Coordinates of C-alpha atoms in Angstrom, one line a residue:
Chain A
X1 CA -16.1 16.4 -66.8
X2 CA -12.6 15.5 -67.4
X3 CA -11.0 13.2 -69.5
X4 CA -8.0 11.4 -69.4
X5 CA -5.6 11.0 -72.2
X6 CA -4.5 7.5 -72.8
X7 CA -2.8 8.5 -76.4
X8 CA -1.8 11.3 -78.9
X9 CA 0.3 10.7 -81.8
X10 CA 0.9 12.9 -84.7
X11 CA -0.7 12.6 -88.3
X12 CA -1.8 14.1 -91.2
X13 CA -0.7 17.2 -89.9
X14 CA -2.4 17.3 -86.3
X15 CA -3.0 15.1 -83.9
X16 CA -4.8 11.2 -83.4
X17 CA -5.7 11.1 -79.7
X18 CA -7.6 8.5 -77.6
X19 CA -9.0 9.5 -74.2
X20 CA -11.1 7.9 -71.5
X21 CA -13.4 9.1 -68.8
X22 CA -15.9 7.9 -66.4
X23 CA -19.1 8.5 -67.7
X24 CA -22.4 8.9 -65.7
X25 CA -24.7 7.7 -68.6
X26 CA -23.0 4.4 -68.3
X27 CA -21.6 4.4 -64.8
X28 CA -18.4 3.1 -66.3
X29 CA -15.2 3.8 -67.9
X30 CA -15.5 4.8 -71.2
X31 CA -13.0 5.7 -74.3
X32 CA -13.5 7.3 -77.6
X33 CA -11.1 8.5 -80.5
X34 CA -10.8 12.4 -81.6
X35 CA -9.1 13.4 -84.6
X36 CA -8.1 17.3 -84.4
X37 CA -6.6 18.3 -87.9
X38 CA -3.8 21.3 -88.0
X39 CA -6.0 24.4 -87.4
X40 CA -5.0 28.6 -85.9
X41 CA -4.9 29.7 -82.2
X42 CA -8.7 30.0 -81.0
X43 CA -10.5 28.1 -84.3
X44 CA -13.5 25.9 -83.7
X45 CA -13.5 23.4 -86.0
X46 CA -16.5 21.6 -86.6
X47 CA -17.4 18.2 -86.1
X48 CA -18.2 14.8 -87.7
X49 CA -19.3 12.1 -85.7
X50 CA -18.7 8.5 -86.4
X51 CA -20.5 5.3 -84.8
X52 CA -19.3 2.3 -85.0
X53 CA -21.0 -1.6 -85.9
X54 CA -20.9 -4.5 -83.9
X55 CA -18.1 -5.6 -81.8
X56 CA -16.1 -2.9 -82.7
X57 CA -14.2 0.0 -80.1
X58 CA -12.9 3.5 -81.3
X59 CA -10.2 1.5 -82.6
X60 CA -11.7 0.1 -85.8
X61 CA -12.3 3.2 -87.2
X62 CA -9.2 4.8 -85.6
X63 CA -6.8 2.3 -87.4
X64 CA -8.6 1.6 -90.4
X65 CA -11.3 4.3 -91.5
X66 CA -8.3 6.2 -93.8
X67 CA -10.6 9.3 -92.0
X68 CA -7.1 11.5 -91.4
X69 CA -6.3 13.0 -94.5
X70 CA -9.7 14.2 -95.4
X71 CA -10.6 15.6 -92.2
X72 CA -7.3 17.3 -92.1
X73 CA -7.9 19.0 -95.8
X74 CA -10.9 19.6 -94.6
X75 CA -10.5 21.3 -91.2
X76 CA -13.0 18.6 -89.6
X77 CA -12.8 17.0 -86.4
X78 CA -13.4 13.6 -86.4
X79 CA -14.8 11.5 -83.1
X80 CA -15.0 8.0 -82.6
X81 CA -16.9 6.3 -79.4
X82 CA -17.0 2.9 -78.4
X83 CA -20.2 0.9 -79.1
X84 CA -20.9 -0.1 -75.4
X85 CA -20.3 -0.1 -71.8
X86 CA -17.1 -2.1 -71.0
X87 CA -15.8 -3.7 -67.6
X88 CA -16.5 -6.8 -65.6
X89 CA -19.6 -5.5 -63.6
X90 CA -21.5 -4.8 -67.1
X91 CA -23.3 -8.0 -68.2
X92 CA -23.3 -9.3 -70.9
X93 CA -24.2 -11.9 -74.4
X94 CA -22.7 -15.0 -75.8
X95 CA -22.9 -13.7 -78.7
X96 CA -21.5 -10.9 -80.7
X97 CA -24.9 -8.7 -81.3
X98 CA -26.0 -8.1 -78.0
X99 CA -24.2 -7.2 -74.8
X100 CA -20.8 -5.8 -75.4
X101 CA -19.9 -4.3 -78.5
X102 CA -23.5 -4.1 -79.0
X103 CA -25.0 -1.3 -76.9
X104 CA -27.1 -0.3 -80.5
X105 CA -27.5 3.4 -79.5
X106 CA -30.3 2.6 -77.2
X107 CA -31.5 3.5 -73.4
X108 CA -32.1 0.4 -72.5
X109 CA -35.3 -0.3 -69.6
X110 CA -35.0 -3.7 -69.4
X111 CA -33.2 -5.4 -66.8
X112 CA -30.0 -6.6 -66.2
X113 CA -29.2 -3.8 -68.8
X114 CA -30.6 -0.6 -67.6
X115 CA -27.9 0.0 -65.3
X116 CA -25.3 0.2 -68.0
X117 CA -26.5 0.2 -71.8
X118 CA -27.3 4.5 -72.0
X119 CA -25.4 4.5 -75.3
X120 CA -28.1 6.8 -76.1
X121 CA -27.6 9.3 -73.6
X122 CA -24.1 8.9 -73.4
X123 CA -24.0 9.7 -77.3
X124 CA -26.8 11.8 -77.5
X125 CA -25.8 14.4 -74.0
X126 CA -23.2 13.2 -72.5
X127 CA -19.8 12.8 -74.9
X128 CA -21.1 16.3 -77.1
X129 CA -20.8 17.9 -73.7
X130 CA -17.1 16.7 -73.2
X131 CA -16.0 17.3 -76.1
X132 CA -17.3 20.5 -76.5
X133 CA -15.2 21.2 -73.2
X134 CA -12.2 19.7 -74.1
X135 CA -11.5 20.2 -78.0
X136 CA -11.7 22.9 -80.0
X137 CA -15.0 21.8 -81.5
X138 CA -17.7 24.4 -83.1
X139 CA -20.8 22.5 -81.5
X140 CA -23.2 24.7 -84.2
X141 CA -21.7 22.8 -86.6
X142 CA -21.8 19.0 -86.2
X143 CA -22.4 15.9 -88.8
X144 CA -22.5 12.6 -88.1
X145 CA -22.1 9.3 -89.9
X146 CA -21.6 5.8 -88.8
X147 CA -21.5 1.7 -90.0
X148 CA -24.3 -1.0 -89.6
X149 CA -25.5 -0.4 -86.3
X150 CA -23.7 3.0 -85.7
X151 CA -25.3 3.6 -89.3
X152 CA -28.7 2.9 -87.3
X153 CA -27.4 5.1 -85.1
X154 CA -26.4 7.9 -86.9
X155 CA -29.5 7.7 -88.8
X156 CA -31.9 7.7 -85.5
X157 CA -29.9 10.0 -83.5
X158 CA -29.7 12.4 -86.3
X159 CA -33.7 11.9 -87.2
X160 CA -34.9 12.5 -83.3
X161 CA -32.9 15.5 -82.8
X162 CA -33.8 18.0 -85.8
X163 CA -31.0 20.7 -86.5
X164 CA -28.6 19.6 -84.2
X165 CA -26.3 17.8 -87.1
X166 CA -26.1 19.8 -90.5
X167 CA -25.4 17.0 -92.5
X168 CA -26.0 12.9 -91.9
X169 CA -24.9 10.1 -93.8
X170 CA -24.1 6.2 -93.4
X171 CA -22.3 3.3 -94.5
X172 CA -24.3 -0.1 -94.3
X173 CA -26.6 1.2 -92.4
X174 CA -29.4 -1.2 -90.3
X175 CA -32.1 0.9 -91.4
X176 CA -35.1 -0.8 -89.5
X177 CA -34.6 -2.7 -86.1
X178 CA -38.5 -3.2 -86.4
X179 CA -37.2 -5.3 -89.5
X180 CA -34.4 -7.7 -88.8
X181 CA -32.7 -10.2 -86.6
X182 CA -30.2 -7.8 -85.0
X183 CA -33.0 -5.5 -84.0
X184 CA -35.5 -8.4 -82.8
X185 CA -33.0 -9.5 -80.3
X186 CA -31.1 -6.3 -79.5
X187 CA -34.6 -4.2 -78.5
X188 CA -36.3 -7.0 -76.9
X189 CA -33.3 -7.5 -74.7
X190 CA -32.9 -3.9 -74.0
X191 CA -36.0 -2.4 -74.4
X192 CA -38.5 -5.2 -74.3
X193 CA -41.5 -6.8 -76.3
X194 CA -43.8 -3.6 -76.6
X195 CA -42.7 -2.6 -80.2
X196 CA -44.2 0.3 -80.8
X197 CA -41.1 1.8 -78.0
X198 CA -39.1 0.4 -80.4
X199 CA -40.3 3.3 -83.8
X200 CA -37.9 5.8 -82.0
X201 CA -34.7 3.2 -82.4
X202 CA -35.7 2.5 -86.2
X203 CA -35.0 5.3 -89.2
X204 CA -37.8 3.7 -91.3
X205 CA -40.4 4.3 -88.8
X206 CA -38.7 7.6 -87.5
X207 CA -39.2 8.9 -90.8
X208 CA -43.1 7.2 -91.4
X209 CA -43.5 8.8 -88.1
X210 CA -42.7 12.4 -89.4
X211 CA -38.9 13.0 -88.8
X212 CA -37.1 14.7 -91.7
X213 CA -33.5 15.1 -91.9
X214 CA -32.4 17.9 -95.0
X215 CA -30.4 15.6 -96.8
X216 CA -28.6 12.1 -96.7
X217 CA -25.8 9.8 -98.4
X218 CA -26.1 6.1 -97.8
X219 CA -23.4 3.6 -99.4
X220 CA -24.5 0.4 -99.5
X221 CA -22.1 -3.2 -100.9
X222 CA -24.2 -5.0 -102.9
X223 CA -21.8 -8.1 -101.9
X224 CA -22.6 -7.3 -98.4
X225 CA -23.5 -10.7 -96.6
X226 CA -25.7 -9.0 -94.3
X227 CA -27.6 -6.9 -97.3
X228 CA -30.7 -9.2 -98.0
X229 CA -31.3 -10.4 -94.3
X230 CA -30.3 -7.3 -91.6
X231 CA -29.8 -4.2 -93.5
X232 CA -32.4 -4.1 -95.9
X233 CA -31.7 -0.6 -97.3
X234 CA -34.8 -1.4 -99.7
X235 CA -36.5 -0.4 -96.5
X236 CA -35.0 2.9 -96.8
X237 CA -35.4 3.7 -100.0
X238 CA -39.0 3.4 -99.9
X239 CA -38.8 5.2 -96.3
X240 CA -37.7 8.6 -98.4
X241 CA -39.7 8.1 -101.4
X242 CA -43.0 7.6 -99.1
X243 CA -41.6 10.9 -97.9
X244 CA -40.3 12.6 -100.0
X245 CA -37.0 13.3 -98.3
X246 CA -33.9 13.9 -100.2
X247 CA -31.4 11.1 -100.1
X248 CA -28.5 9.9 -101.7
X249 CA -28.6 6.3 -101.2
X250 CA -26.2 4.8 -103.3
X251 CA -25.9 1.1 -104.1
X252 CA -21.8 0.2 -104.3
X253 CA -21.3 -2.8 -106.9
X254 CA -18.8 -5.7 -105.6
X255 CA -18.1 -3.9 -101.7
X256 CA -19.2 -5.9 -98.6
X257 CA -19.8 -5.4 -95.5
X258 CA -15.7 -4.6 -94.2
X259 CA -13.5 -1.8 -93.1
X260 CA -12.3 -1.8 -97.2
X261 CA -15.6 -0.8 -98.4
X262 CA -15.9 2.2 -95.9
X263 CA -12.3 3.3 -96.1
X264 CA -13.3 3.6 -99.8
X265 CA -15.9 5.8 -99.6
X266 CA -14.8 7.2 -96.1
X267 CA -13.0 10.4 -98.0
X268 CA -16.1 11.5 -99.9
X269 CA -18.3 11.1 -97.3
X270 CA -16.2 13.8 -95.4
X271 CA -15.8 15.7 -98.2
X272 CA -20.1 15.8 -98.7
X273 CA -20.3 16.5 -94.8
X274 CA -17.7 19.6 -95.3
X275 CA -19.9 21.1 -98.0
X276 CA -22.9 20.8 -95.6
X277 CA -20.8 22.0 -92.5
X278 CA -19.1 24.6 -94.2
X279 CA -21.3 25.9 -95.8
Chain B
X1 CA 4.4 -22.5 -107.3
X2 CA 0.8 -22.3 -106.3
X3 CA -1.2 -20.0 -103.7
X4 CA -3.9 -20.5 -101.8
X5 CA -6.7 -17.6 -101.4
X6 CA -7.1 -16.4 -98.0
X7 CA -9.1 -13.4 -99.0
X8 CA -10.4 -10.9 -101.0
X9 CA -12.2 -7.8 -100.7
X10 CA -13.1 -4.9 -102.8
X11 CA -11.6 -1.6 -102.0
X12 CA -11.1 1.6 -103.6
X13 CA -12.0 0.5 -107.2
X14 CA -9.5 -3.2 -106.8
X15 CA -9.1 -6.5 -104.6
X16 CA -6.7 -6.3 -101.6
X17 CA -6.5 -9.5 -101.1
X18 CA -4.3 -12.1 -99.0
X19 CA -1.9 -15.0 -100.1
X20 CA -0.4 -18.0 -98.2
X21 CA 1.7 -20.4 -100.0
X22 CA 4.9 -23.1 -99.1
X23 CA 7.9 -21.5 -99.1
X24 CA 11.2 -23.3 -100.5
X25 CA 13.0 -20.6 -98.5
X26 CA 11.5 -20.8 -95.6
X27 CA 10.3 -24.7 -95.5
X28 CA 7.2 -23.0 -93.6
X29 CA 4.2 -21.7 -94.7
X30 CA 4.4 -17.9 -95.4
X31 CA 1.2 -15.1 -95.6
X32 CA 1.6 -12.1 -97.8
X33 CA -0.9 -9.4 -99.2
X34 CA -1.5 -7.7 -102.3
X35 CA -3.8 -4.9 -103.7
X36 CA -4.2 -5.0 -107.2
X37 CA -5.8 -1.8 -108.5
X38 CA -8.8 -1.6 -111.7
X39 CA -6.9 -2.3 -114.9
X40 CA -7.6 -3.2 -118.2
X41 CA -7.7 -6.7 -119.2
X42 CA -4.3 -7.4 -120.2
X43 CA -2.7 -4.9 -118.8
X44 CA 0.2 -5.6 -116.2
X45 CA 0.8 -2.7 -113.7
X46 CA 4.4 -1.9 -111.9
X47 CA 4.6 -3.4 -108.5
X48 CA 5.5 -1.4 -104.7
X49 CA 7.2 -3.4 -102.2
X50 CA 6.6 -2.4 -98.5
X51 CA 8.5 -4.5 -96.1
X52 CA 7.1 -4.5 -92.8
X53 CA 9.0 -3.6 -89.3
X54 CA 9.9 -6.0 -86.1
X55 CA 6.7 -7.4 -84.6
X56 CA 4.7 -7.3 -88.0
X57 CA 2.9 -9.2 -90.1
X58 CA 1.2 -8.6 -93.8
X59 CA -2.0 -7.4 -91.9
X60 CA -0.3 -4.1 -90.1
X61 CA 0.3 -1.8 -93.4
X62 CA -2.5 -3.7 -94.9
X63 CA -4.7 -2.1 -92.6
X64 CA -3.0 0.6 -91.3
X65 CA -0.8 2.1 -94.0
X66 CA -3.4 3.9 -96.0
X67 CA -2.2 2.9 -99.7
X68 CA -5.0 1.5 -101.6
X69 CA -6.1 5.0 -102.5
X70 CA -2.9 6.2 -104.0
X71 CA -1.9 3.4 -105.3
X72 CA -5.5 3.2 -107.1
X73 CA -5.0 7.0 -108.8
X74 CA -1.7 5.8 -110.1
X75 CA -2.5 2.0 -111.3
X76 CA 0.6 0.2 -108.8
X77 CA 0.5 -3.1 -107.1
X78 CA 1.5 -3.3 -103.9
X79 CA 2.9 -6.1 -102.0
X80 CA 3.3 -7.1 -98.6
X81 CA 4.9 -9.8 -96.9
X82 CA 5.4 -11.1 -93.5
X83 CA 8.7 -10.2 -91.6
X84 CA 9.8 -13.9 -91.0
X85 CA 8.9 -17.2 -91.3
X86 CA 6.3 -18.6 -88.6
X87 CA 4.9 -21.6 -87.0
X88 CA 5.6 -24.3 -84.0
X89 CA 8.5 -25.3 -85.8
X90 CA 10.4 -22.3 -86.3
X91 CA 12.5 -20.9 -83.3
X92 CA 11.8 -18.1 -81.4
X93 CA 13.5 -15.9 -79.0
X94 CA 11.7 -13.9 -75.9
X95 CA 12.4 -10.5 -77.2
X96 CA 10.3 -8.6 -79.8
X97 CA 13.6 -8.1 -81.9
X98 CA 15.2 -11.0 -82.7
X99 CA 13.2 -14.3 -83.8
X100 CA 9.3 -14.6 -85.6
X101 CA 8.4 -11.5 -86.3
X102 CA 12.4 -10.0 -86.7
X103 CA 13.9 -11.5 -89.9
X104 CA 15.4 -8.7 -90.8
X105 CA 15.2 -10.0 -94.2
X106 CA 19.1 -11.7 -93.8
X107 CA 19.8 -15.7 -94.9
X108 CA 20.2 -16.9 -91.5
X109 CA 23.8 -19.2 -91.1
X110 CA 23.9 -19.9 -87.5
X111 CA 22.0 -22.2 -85.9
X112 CA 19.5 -22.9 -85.3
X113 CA 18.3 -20.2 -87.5
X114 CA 19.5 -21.2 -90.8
X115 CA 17.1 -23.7 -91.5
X116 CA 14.0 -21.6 -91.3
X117 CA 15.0 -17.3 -91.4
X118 CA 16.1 -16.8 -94.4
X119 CA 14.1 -13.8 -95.3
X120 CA 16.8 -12.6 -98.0
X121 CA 16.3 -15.2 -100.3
X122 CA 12.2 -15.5 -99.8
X123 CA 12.3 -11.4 -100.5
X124 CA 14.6 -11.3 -103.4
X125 CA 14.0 -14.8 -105.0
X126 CA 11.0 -16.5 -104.6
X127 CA 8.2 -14.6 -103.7
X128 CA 8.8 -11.8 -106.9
X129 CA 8.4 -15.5 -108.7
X130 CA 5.1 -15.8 -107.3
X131 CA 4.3 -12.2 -108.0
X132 CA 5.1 -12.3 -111.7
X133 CA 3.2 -15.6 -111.8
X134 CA -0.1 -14.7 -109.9
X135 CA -0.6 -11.3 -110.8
X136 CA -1.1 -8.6 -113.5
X137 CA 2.8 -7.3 -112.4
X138 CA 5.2 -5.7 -114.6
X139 CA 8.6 -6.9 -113.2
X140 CA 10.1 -4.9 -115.1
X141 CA 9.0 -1.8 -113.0
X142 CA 9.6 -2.8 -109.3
X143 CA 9.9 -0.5 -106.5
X144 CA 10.8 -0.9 -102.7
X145 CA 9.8 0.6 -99.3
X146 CA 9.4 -0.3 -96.0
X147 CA 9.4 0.8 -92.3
X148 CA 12.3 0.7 -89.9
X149 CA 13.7 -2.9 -90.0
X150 CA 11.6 -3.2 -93.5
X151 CA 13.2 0.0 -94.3
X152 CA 16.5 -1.5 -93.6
X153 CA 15.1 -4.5 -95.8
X154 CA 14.4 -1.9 -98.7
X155 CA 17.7 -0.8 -98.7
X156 CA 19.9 -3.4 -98.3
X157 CA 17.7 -4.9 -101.1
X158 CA 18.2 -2.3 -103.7
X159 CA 21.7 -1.5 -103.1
X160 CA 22.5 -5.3 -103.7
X161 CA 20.7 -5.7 -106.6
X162 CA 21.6 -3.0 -109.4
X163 CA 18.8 -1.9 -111.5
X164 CA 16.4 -4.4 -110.3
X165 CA 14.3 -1.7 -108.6
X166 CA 13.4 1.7 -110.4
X167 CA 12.6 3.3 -107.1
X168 CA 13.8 3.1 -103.7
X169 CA 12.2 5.0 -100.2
X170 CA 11.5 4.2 -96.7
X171 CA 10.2 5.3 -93.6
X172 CA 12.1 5.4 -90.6
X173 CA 14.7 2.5 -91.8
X174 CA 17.2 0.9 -89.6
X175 CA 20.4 2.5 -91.4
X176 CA 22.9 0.8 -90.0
X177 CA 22.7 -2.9 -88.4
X178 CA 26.6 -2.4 -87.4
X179 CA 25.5 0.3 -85.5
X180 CA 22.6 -0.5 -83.1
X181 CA 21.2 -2.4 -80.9
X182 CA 18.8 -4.1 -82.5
X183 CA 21.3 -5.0 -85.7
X184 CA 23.9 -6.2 -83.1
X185 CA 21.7 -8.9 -81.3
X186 CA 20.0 -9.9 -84.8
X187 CA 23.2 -9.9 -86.8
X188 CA 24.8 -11.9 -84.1
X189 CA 21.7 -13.9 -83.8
X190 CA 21.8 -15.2 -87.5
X191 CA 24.5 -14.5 -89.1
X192 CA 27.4 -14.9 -86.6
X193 CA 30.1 -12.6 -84.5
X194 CA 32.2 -11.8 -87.7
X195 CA 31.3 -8.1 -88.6
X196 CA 32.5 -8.4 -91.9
X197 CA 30.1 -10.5 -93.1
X198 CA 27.5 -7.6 -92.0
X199 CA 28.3 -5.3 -94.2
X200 CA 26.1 -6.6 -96.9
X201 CA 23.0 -6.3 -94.7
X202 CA 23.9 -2.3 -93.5
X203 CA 23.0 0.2 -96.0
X204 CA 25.8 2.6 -95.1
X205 CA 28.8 -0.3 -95.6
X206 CA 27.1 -1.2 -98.6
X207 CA 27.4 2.5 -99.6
X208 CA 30.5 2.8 -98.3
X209 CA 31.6 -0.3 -100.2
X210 CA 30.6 1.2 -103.7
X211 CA 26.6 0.5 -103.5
X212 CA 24.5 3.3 -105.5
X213 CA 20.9 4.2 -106.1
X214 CA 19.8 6.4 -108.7
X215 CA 17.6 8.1 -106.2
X216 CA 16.0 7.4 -102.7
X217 CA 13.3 9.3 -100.4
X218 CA 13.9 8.7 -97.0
X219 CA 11.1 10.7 -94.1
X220 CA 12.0 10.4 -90.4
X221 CA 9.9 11.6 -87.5
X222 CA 11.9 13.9 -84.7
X223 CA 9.8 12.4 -82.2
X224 CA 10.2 8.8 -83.0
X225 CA 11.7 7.3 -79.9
X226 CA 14.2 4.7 -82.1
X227 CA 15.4 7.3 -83.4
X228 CA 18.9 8.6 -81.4
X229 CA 19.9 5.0 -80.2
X230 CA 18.6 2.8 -83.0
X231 CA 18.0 4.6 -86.3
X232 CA 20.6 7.0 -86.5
X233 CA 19.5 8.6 -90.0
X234 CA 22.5 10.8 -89.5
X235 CA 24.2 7.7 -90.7
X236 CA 22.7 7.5 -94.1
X237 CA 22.7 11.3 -94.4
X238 CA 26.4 11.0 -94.0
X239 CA 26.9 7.8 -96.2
X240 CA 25.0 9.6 -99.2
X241 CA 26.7 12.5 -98.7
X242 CA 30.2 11.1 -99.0
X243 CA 29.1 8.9 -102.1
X244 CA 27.4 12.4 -103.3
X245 CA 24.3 10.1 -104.0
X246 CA 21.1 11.8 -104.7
X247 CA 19.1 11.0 -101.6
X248 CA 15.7 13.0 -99.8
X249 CA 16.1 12.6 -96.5
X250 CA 13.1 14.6 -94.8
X251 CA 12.8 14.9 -91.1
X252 CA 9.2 14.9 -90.3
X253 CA 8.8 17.5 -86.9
X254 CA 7.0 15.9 -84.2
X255 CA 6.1 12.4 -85.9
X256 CA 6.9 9.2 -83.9
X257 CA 7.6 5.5 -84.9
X258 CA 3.9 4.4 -85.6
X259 CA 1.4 4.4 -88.4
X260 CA -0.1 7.2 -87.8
X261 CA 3.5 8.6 -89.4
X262 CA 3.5 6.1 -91.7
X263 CA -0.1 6.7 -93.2
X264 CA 0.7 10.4 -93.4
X265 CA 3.4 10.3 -96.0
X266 CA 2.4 7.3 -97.6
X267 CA 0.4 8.9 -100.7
X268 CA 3.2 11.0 -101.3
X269 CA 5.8 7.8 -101.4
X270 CA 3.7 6.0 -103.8
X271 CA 3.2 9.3 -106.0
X272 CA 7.4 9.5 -105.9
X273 CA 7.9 5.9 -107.0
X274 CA 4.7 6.4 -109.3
X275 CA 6.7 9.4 -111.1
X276 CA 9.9 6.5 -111.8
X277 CA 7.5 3.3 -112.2
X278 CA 5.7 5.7 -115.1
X279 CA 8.9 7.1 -116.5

């Protein structure tokens, strides 16, 4: 379990860092992002968790989430993972929603993925592990957040594993892979045609299904181009209200679907996750 | 004097959006962004310049530099443009310094140069005519920063033109083109062998030549690795001191050359030139 560092620089008062290590839920090379604000000798700080969308690395988020100076006010440690396997023995799409970039939080069954597309595992087991070892990171206290698919898996992740995160939000998330284009072809490709494997891969049925989380913020552009067609947070709303689950899910006038829209709301997000984490 | 839309988005509350139009200076075409906060209708808001370092476009502080929300709480424009003109037709050179990309914001008079860099004259004429044209901006309160060669840009700008800006700061500016590497091979590049006709593009001659400011922030990082053979800040220190002109100049333990340095101290730049805009 060790990881290599391939960056650190300084900011916001501690330190941006990018590491890599081989991972055995992937069998490749993987590297992810950790933010570790200014803290005392021997503090845990805990930990927010951020997935990323399509086609994007730790680097979206890294360079453009405006994440630092919150999580430094707030003592939280921020981490970043890439969205897929990466290399030139992992297969992969023509296009951008499936393949690389596009591992959708999933174990994937189907073949010529199997091998390779654990982003599940790796997200779920594996990477909490190493940074557990490696940071100074107070595992009782994790939240987790993410964008469009790393919305979805946020949301799923969070749902399937009740207590582990103290506080769960999203931006944009795909709220029902049972429900959209994205999903259709992502979890037939990785997980096949049977769709009823698919309810543990979609918050909507997750939550028809019996999962609760204690609370959750959504943000959601309502000039989003992908609003109507792949995200459908309608879906979402009437998940929680069937349930009776308290949510926040809030619809943000004029914002679409871009980096400007979550570096926006990026600073109260971390602030609601600090309540919930610090509490 | 028209501009074309390249794009717009929503963020924090106003549009960062980005600009191309045909530059007279230039004869190419030239990019440039700017975020324009909420306002009221009618209401023109004072206007930050942030001029970029060597290998930059618009696009680095745009999505890097961590302004919108800052510049939102205290109602300031803030513009970027590129760091030199671009295209097939404009000469290059091999190195990262010296060519696109490296302008260093001079009006180029060697060849073959002079026809195309002539960054000085696009900076200080004809894009704040745009500006005043195409936005909400109150040219009557202009400030300027920038980041190492843009920080030299900043400068040299000000100092030339008396009054023009109400604030003046920078981040890890190039002090002294007449002494550094960098200056030497661009200087030489563009404007010739003859060091006297330098001295209007090196913020400590033009000090040294009778050049004021009413006030200037400067922050350095120790661990930027420009900074003992190419910044020199000791330079300026010693130029403001001998002109006893008011001058912060902050040295920022352990921060290097990047973003991550920039974005840390930006909200606390645009709250200084905020406090002189607002005056």
């Amino acid at each position: 379990m060790t990881i290599e560092t391939v960056s650190t620089n300084k900011a916001h008062g501690g330190v941006q860092g990018v590491y890599k290590h081989t991972s055995a839920a992937t069998g490749t090379e993987m590297t992810f992002s950790v933010f570790v604000p200014d803290h005392a000798p021997n503090e845990k700080l805990p930990v927010l968790w951020y997935l990323s969308g399509l086609t994007c690395t730790h680097a979206n988020v890294t360079e453009k989430g405006e994440y630092r100076a919150a999580c430094a006010e707030h003592g939280i440690i921020f981490v970043a993972p890439d969205t897929s396997p990466r290399g030139d023995d992992v297969p992969d799409d023509e296009g951008y929603d499936f393949g690389k970039g596009a591992g959708f939080y999933v174990d994937a069954t189907e073949e010529p993925w199997a091998t390779h597309f654990n982003m599940r595992s790796y997200i779920e087991s594996e990477l909490p592990e190493l940074v557990a070892a490696n940071f100074p990171a107070d595992m009782a206290r994790q939240g987790i957040t993410g964008h469009s698919m790393g919305g979805h898996g946020a949301l799923t992740i969070s749902l399937r594993n009740p207590g582990r995160f103290k506080s769960t939000s999203a931006f944009a998330p795909i709220v029902s892979p049972l429900n959209c284009p994205w999903g259709e072809k992502a979890l037939t490709g990785y997980i096949g045609a049977h769709k009823a494997a698919w309810r543990e891969y979609d918050a909507c049925a997750l939550i028809e299904d019996g999962a609760r989380l204690p609370d959750l913020l959504v943000d959601q552009g309502t000039s989003d181009n992908f609003l109507a067609e792949q995200l459908k947070t309608n879906l979402l709303e009437q998940a929680v209200d069937d349930a009776e689950m308290k949510a926040m899910i809030r619809l943000q006038e004029g914002y679409d679907h871009s980096y400007y829209f979550i570096s926006t709301f990026m600073a109260e997000h971390v602030a609601w996750h600090a309540e919930r984490l610090k509490a």
